[in-house]
Tab-separated table of C-alpha atoms in Angstrom:
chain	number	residue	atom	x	y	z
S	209	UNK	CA	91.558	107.008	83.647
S	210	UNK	CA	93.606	104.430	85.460
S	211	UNK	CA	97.322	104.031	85.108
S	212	UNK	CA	99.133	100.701	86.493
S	213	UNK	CA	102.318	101.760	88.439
S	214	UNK	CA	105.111	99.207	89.936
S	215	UNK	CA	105.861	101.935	92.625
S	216	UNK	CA	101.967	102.951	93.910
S	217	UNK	CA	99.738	100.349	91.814
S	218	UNK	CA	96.459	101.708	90.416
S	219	UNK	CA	96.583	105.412	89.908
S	220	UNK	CA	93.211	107.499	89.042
S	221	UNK	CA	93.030	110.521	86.886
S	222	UNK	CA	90.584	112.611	86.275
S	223	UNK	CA	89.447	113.834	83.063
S	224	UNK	CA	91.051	117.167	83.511
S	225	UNK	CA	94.722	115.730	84.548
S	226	UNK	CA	94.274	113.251	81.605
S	227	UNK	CA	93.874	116.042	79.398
S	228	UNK	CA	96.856	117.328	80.541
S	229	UNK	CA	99.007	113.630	80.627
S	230	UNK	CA	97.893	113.385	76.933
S	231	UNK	CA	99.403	116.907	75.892
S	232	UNK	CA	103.071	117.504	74.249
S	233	UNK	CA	104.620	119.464	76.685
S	234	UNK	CA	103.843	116.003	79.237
S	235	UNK	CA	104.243	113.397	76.958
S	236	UNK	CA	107.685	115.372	76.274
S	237	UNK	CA	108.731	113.812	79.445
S	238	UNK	CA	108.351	110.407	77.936
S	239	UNK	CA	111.969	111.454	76.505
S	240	UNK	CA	114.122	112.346	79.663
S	241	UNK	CA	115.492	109.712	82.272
S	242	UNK	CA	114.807	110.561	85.690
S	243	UNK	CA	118.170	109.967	86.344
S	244	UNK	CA	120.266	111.618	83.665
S	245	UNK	CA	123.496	109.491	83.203
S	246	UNK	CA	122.407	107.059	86.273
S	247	UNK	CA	122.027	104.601	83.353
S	248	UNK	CA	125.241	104.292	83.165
S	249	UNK	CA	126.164	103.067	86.095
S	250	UNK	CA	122.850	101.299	86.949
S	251	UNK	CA	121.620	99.983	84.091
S	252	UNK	CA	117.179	99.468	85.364
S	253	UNK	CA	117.692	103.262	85.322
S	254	UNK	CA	115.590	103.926	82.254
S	255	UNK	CA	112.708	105.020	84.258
S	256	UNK	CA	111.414	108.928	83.062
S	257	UNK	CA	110.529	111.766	84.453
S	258	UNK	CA	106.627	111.574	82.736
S	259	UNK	CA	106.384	108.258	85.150
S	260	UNK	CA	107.623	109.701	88.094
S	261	UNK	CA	105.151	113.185	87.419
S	262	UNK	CA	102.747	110.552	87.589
S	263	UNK	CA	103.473	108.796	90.762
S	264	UNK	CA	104.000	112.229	92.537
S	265	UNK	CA	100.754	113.308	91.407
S	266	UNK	CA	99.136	109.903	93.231
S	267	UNK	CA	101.243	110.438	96.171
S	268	UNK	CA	100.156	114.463	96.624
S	269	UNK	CA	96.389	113.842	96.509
S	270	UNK	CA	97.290	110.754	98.972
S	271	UNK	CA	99.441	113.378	101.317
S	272	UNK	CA	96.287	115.592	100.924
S	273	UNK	CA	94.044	113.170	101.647
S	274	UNK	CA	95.374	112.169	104.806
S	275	UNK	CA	95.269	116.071	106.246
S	276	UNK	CA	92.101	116.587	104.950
S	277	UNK	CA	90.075	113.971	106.713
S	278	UNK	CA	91.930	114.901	110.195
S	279	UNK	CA	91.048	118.874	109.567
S	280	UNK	CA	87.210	117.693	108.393
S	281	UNK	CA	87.370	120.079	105.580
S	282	UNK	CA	83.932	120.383	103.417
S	283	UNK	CA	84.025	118.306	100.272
S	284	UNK	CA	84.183	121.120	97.870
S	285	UNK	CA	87.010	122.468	99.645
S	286	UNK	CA	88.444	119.471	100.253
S	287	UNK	CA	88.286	119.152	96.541
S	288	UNK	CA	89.389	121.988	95.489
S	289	UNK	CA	92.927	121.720	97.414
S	290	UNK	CA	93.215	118.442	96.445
S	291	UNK	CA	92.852	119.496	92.412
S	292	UNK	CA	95.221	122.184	93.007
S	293	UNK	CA	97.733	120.215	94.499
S	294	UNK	CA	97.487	117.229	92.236
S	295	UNK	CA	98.058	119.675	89.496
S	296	UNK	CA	100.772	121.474	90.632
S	297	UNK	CA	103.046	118.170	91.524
S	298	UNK	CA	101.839	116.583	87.762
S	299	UNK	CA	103.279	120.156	86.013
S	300	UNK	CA	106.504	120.495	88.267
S	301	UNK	CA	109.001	118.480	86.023
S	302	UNK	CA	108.118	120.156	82.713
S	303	UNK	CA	110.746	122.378	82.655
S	304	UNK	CA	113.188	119.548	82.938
S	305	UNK	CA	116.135	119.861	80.336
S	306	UNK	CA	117.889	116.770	78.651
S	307	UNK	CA	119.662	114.344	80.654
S	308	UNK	CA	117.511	116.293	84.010
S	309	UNK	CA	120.298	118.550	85.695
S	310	UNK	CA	123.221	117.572	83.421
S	311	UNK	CA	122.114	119.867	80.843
S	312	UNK	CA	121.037	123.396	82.855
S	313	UNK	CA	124.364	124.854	82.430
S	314	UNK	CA	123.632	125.534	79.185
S	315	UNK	CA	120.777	127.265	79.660
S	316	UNK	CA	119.774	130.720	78.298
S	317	UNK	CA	119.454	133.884	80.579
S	318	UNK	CA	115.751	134.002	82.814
S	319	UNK	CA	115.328	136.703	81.090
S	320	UNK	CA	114.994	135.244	78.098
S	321	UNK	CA	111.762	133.839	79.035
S	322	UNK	CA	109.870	136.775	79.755
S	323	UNK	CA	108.484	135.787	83.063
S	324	UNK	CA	106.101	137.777	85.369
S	325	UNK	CA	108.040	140.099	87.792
S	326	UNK	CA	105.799	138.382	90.596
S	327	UNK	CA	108.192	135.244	90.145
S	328	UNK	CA	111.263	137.752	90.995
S	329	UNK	CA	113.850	139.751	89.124
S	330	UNK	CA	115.878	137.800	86.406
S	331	UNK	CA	119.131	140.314	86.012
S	332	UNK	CA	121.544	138.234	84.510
S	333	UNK	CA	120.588	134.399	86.110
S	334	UNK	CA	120.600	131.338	84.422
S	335	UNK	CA	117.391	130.081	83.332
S	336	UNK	CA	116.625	126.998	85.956
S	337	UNK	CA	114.290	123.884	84.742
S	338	UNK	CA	112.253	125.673	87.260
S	339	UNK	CA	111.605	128.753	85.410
S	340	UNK	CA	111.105	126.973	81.901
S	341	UNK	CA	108.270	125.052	84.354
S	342	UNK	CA	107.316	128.456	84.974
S	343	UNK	CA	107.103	129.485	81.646
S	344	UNK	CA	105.138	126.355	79.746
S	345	UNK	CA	102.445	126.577	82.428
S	346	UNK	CA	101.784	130.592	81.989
S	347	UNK	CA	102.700	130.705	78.330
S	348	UNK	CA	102.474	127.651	76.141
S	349	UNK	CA	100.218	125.567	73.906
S	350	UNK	CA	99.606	124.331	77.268
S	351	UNK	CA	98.270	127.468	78.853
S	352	UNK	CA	94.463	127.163	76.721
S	353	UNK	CA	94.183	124.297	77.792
S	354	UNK	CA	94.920	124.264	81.491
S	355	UNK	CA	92.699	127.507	81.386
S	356	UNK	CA	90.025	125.722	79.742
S	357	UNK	CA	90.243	122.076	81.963
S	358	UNK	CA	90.783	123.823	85.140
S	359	UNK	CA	89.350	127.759	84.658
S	360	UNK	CA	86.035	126.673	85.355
S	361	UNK	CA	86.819	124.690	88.493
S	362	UNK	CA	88.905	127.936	90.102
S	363	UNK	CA	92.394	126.933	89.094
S	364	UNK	CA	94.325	129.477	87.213
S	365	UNK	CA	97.961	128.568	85.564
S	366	UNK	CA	99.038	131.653	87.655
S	367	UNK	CA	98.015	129.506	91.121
S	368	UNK	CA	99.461	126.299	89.540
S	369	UNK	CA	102.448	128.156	89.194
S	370	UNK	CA	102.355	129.501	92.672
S	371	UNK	CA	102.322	126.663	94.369
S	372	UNK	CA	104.982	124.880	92.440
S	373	UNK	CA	107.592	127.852	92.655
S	374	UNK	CA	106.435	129.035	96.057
S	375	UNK	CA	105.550	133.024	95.085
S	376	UNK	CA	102.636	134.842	95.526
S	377	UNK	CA	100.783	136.597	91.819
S	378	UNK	CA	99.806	139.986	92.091
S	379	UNK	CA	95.698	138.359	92.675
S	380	UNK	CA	96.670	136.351	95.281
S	381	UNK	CA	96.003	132.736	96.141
S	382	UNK	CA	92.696	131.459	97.696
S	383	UNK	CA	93.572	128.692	98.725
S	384	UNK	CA	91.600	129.398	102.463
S	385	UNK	CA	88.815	128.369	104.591
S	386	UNK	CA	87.171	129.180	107.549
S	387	UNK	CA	89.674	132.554	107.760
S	388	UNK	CA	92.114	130.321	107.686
S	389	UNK	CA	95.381	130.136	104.632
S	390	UNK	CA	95.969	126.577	103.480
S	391	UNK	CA	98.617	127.471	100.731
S	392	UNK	CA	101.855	126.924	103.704
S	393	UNK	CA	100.409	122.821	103.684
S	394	UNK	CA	99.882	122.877	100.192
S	395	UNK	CA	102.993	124.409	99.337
S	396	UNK	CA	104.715	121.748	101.662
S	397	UNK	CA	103.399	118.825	99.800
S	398	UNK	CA	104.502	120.171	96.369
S	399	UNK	CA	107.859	121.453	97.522
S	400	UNK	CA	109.052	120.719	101.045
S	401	UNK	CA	110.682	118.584	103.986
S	402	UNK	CA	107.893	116.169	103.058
S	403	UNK	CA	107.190	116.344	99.527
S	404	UNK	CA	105.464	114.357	97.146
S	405	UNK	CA	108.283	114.901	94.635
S	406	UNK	CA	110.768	113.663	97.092
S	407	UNK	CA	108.735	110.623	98.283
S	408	UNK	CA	108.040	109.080	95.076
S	409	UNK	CA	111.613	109.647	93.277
S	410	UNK	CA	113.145	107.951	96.241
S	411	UNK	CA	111.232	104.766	96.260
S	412	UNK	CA	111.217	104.748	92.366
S	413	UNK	CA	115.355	105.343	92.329
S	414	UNK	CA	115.592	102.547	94.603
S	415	UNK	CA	113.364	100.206	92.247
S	416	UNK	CA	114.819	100.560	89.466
S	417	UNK	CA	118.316	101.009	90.150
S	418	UNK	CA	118.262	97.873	92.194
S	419	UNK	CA	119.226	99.244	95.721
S	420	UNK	CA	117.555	99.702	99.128
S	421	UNK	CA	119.128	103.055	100.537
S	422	UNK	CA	115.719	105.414	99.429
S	423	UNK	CA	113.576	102.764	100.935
S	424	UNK	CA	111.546	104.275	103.866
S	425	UNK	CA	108.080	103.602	106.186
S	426	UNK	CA	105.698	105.861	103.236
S	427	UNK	CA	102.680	104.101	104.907
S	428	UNK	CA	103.323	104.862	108.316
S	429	UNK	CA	104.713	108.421	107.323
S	430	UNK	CA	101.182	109.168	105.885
S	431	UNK	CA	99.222	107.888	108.646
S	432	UNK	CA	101.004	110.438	110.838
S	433	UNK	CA	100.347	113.912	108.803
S	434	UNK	CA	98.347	116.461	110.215
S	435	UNK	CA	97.621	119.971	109.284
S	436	UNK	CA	98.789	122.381	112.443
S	437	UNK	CA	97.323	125.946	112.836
S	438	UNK	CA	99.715	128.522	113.499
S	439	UNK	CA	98.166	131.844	113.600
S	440	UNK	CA	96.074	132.260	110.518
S	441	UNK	CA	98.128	129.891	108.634
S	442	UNK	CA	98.308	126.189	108.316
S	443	UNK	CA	101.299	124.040	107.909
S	444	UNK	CA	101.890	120.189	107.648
S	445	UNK	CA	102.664	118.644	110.437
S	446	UNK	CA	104.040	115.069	111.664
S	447	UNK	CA	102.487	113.428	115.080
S	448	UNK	CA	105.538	112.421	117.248
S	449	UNK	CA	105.454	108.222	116.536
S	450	UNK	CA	105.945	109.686	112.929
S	451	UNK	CA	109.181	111.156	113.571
S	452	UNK	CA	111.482	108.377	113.493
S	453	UNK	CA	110.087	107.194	110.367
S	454	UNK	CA	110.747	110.965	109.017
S	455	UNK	CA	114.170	110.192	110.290
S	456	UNK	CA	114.927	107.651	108.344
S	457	UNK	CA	113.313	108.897	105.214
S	458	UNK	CA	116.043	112.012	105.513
S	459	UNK	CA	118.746	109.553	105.443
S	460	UNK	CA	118.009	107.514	102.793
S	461	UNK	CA	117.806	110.525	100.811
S	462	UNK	CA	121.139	111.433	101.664
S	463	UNK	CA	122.360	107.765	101.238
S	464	UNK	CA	120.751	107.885	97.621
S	465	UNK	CA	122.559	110.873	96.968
S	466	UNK	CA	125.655	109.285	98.573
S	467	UNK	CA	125.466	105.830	96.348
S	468	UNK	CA	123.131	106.530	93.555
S	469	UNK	CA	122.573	110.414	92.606
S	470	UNK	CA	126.208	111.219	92.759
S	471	UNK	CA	127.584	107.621	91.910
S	472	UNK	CA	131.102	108.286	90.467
S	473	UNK	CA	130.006	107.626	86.663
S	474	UNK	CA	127.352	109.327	86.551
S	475	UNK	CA	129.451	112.872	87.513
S	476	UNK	CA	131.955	111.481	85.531
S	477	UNK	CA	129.502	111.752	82.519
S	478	UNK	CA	127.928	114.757	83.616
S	479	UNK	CA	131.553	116.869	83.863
S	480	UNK	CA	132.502	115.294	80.232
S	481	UNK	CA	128.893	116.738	78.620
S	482	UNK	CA	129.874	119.914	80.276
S	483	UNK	CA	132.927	120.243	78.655
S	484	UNK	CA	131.484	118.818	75.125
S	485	UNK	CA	129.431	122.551	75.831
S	486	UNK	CA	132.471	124.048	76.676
S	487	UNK	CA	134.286	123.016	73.259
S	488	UNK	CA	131.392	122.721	71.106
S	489	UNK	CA	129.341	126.026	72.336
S	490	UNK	CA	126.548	126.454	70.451
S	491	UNK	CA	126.812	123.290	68.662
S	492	UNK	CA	123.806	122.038	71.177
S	493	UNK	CA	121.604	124.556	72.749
S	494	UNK	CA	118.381	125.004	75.045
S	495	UNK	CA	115.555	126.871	73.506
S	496	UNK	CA	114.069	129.941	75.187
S	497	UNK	CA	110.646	129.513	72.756
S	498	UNK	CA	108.173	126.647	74.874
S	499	UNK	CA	107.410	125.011	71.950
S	500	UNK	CA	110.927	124.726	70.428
S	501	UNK	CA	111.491	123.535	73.647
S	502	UNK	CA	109.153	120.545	73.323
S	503	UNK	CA	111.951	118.841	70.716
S	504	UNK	CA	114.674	119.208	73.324
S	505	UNK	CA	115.051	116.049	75.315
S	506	UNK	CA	117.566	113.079	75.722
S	507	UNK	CA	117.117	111.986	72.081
S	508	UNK	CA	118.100	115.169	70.187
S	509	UNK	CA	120.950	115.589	72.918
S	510	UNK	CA	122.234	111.824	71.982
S	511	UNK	CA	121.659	112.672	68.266
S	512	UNK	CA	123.567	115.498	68.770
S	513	UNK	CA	126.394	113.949	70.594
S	514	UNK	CA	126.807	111.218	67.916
S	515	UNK	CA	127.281	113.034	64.841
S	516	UNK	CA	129.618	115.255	66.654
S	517	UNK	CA	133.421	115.818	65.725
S	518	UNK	CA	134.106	116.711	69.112
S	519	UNK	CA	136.245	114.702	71.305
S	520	UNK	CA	133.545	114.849	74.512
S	521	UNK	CA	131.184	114.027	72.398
S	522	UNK	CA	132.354	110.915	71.257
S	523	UNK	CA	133.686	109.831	74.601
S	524	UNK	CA	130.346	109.939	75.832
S	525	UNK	CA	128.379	108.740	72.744
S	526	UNK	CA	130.842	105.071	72.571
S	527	UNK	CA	130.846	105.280	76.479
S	528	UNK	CA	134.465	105.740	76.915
S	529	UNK	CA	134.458	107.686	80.174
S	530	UNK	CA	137.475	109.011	82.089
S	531	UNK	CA	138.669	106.499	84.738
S	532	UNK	CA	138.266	107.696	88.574
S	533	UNK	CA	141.465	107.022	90.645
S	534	UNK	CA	140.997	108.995	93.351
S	535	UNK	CA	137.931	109.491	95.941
S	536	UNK	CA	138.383	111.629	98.960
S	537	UNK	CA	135.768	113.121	101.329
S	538	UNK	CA	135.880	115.390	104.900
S	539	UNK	CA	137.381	112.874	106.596
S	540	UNK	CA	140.731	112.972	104.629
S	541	UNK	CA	143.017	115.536	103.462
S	542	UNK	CA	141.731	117.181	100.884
S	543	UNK	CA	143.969	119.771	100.155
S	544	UNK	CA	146.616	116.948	100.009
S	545	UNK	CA	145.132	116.684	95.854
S	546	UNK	CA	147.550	119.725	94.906
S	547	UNK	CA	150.489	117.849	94.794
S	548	UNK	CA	149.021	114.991	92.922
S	549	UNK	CA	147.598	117.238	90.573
S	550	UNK	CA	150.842	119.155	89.523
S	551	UNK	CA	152.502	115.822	88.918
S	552	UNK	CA	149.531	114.713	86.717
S	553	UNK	CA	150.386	117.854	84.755
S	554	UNK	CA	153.897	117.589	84.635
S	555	UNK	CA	153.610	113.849	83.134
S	556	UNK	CA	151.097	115.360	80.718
S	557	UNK	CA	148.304	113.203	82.030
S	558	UNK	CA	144.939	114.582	80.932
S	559	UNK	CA	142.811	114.705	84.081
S	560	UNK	CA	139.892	116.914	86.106
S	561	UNK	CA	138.651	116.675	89.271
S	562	UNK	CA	134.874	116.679	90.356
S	563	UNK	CA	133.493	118.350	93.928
S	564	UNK	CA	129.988	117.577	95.494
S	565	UNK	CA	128.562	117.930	98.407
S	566	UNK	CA	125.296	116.469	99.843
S	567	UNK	CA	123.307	118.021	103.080
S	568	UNK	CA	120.705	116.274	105.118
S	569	UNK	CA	117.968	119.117	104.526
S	570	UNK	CA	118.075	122.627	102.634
S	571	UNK	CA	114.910	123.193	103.902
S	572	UNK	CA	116.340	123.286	107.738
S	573	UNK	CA	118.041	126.746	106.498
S	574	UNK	CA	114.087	128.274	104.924
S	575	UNK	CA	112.440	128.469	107.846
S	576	UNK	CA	109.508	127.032	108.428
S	577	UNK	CA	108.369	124.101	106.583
S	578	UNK	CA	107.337	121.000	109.136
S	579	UNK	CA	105.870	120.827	112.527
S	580	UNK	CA	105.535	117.837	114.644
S	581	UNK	CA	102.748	117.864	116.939
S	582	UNK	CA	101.166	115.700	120.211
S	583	UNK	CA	97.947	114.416	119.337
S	584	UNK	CA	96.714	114.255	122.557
S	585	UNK	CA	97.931	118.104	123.616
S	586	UNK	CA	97.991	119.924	120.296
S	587	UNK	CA	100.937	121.375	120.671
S	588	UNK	CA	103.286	121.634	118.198
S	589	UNK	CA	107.085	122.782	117.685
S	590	UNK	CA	109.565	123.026	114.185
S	591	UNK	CA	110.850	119.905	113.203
S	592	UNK	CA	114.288	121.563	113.984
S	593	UNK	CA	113.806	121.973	117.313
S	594	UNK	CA	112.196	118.349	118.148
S	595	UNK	CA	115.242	116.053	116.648
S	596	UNK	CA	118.425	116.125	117.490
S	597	UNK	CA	118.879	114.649	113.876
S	598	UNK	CA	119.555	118.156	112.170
S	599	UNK	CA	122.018	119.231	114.085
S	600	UNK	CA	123.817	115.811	114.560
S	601	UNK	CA	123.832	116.203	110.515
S	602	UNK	CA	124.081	119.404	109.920
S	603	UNK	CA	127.473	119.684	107.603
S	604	UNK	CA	127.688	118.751	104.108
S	605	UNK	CA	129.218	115.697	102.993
S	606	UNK	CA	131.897	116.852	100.551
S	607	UNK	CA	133.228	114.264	97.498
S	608	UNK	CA	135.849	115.085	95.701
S	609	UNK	CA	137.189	112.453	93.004
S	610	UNK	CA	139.804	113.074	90.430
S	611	UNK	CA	139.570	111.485	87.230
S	612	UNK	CA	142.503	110.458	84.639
S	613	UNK	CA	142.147	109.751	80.362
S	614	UNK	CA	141.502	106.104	80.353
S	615	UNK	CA	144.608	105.738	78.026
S	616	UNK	CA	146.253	107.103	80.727
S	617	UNK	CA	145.314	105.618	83.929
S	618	UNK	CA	147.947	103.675	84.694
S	619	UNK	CA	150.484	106.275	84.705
S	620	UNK	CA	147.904	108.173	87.109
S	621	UNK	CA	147.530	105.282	89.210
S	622	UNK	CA	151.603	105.258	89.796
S	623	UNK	CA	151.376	108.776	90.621
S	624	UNK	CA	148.802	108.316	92.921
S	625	UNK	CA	150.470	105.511	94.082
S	626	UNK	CA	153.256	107.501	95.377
S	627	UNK	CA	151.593	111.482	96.288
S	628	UNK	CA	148.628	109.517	98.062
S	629	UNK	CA	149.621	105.584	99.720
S	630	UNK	CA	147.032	103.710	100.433
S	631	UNK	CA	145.042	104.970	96.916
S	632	UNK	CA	141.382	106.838	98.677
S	633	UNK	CA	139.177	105.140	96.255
S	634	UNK	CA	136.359	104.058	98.146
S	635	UNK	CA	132.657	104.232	97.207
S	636	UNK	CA	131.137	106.558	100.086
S	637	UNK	CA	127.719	104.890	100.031
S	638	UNK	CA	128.637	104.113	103.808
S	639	UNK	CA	129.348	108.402	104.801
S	640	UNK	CA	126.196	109.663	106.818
S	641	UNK	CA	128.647	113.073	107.999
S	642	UNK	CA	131.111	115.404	108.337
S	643	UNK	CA	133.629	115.179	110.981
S	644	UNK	CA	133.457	118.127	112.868
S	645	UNK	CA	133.908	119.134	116.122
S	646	UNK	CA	129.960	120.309	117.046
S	647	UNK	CA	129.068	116.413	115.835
S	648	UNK	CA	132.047	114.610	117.214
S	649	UNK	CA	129.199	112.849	119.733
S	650	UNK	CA	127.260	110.045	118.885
């Protein structure tokens, strides 16, 4: 099956990942924008997560590719890692919840989903779009048929599921060769510091939102993997000429998330659907039962939302958000909101306030996850220990903004005016750190 793509161009699936394209639990994905609320603010946004599952799957069995031929592994095995891999990045949005994140804070217990111990204790957590993943690949209408597409070829939903949430099942994985355990590369490629999740939503935010930050060198990136021995294991690695392009691509994930993924309307919109839950509990919910789950997705929500007597509800559904008139971030005093917000109260202005923060890499903090390696030596260190650039960017970016009822903004904006001169409203699409003291160099 071919698929035509603006971000990759021609993508090839095989029978078995068609099978699994063409079932309800994927097509489901036709229904939820890859960017939640982005639409809002960037109105090309309309893109889903079913064509982005797509475009990762393309770019994983490229990533794969690339190691393979340098390692020389046999075609079966080369095959049979590449199948696995494929698979996992194509399943690893199904868990996704309407509107993506916006709606996971309504989601039932774990435990509701009756997942395998091997996947961890659920006590009293919050079902992630992770574990519902978790869940519609082990125990589904999708299950029979990933066990009868890929049984036969030596891919069990158990090792799909492995790969994508990064656990090991009671059998194992067997994912080797030659004595040697390829799940660390594979793992790496589905969820990692080079991802193929990460590499496509990037250049497919940037298309269709209409700007350049999550642009980066993909074809030189990929030209520089290698797979790097250590011990018995083998991890992905990145030949040194690679690095800088790594670099970049690092950055423009944290400018997307600076100027796209937490664009001021878009958590505008996400705190007002939170409250609609608040106010409205129970009026919208998230099913625990897979297949119930298969009618939840940005069209039942929006149903939902416009039939609604709630207040939230309606905001959002005529697209009446709250108005933002004030932005801060580390480099200005924070704490200097308090005042501001007690006079907001005390002139009965209906307001909230919204706190992100954004960090180069979470995988710096999980040990292990890239090397980068001398071609001509073999030698090869972390990526933590090679560039500077993780400890040069090692704080979070914090955003604050307070927002004020649009009926009421211009009262805000005189109290603003006078707790806060000079109005912080800035768009921080132009922030690449904290100021601290450790990075105070250039």
């Amino acid at each position: 099956m071919r698929i035509r793509d603006p971000i990759h161009g021609t993508l090839l699936l095989s029978d078995e990942e068609r099978a699994v394209v063409d079932s309800p639990h994927f097509q489901r994905l036709r229904q939820l924008r890859q960017l939640g609320f982005g639409e809002m603010a960037f109105p090309g946004a309309t893109h889903t997560r079913h064509g982005h599952s797509l475009g990762a799957m393309h770019l994983a069995g490229r990533l794969f590719h690339t190691v393979a031929e340098v390692a020389g592994l046999p075609t079966p095995v080369r095959e049979h890692f590449s199948r696995a891999v494929r698979l996992a990045v194509l399943c690893h949005d199904l868990g996704h919840m309407p509107l993506s994140h916006a709606s996971e804070r309504i989601a039932p217990q774990r435990a509701t989903l009756k997942l395998p111990g091997w996947l961890g204790p659920s006590g009293d957590a919050q079902a992630s779009h992770e574990d519902y993943t978790a869940r519609i690949v082990l125990d589904s209408s999708l299950t029979p048929l990933l066990e009868a597409r890929f049984g036969p070829l030596g891919l069990t939903p158990e090792a799909i599921v492995a790969l994508i949430a990064g656990a090991t099942p009671p059998e194992g994985l067997r994912f080797t060769h030659a004595g040697r355990d390829w799940t660390p590369l594979l793992r790496s490629l589905v969820s990692g510091e080079l991802d193929a999740d990460r590499m496509d939503y990037l250049l497919r935010d940037s298309f269709y939102t209409g700007v350049n930050y999550g642009r980066y060198d993909l074809d030189w990136i990929v030209s520089n993997l290698r797979p790097v021995a250590v011990g018995d294991r083998v991890h992905l690695g990145l030949t040194r000429p690679g690095v800088f392009a790594f670099e970049d691509f690092l950055l423009s994930r944290q400018h997307m998330f600076l100027a796209v993924y937490l664009h001021h309307t878009s958590v505008n919109f996400d705190h007002m659907l939170m409250r609609y839950h608040q106010e409205a509990e129970g009026e919208f919910s998230i099913p625990s039962d897979p297949e119930a789950f298969l009618h939840c997705d940005d069209v039942a929500l929006h149903a939902a939302l416009r039939v609604s007597k709630n207040r939230w509800a309606q905001w959002i559904a005529t697209r009446r958000p709250f108005k933002r008139i004030v932005q801060l971030t580390n480099r200005d005093d924070i704490g200097s909101l308090q005042p501001l917000q007690e006079a907001l109260d005390a002139a009965g202005v209906e307001s909230f306030q919204v706190e992100n923060e954004v960090q180069l890499s979470k995988y710096a903090r999980e040990g292990i996850n890239l090397f980068v390696v001398d071609d001509r030596t073999g030698d090869a260190v972390e990526v933590g220990d090679y560039t500077p650039l993780y400890e040069r960017f090692a704080g979070a970016v914090r955003l604050v903004r307070l927002f004020a009822r649009p009926d009421q903004s211009a009262i805000a904006r005189e109290l603003v005016a006078r707790h806060l001169p000079g109005n912080p409203r800035g768009d921080a699409a132009h922030l690449l750190r904290a100021d601290t003291p450790s990075r105070s160099r250039s």
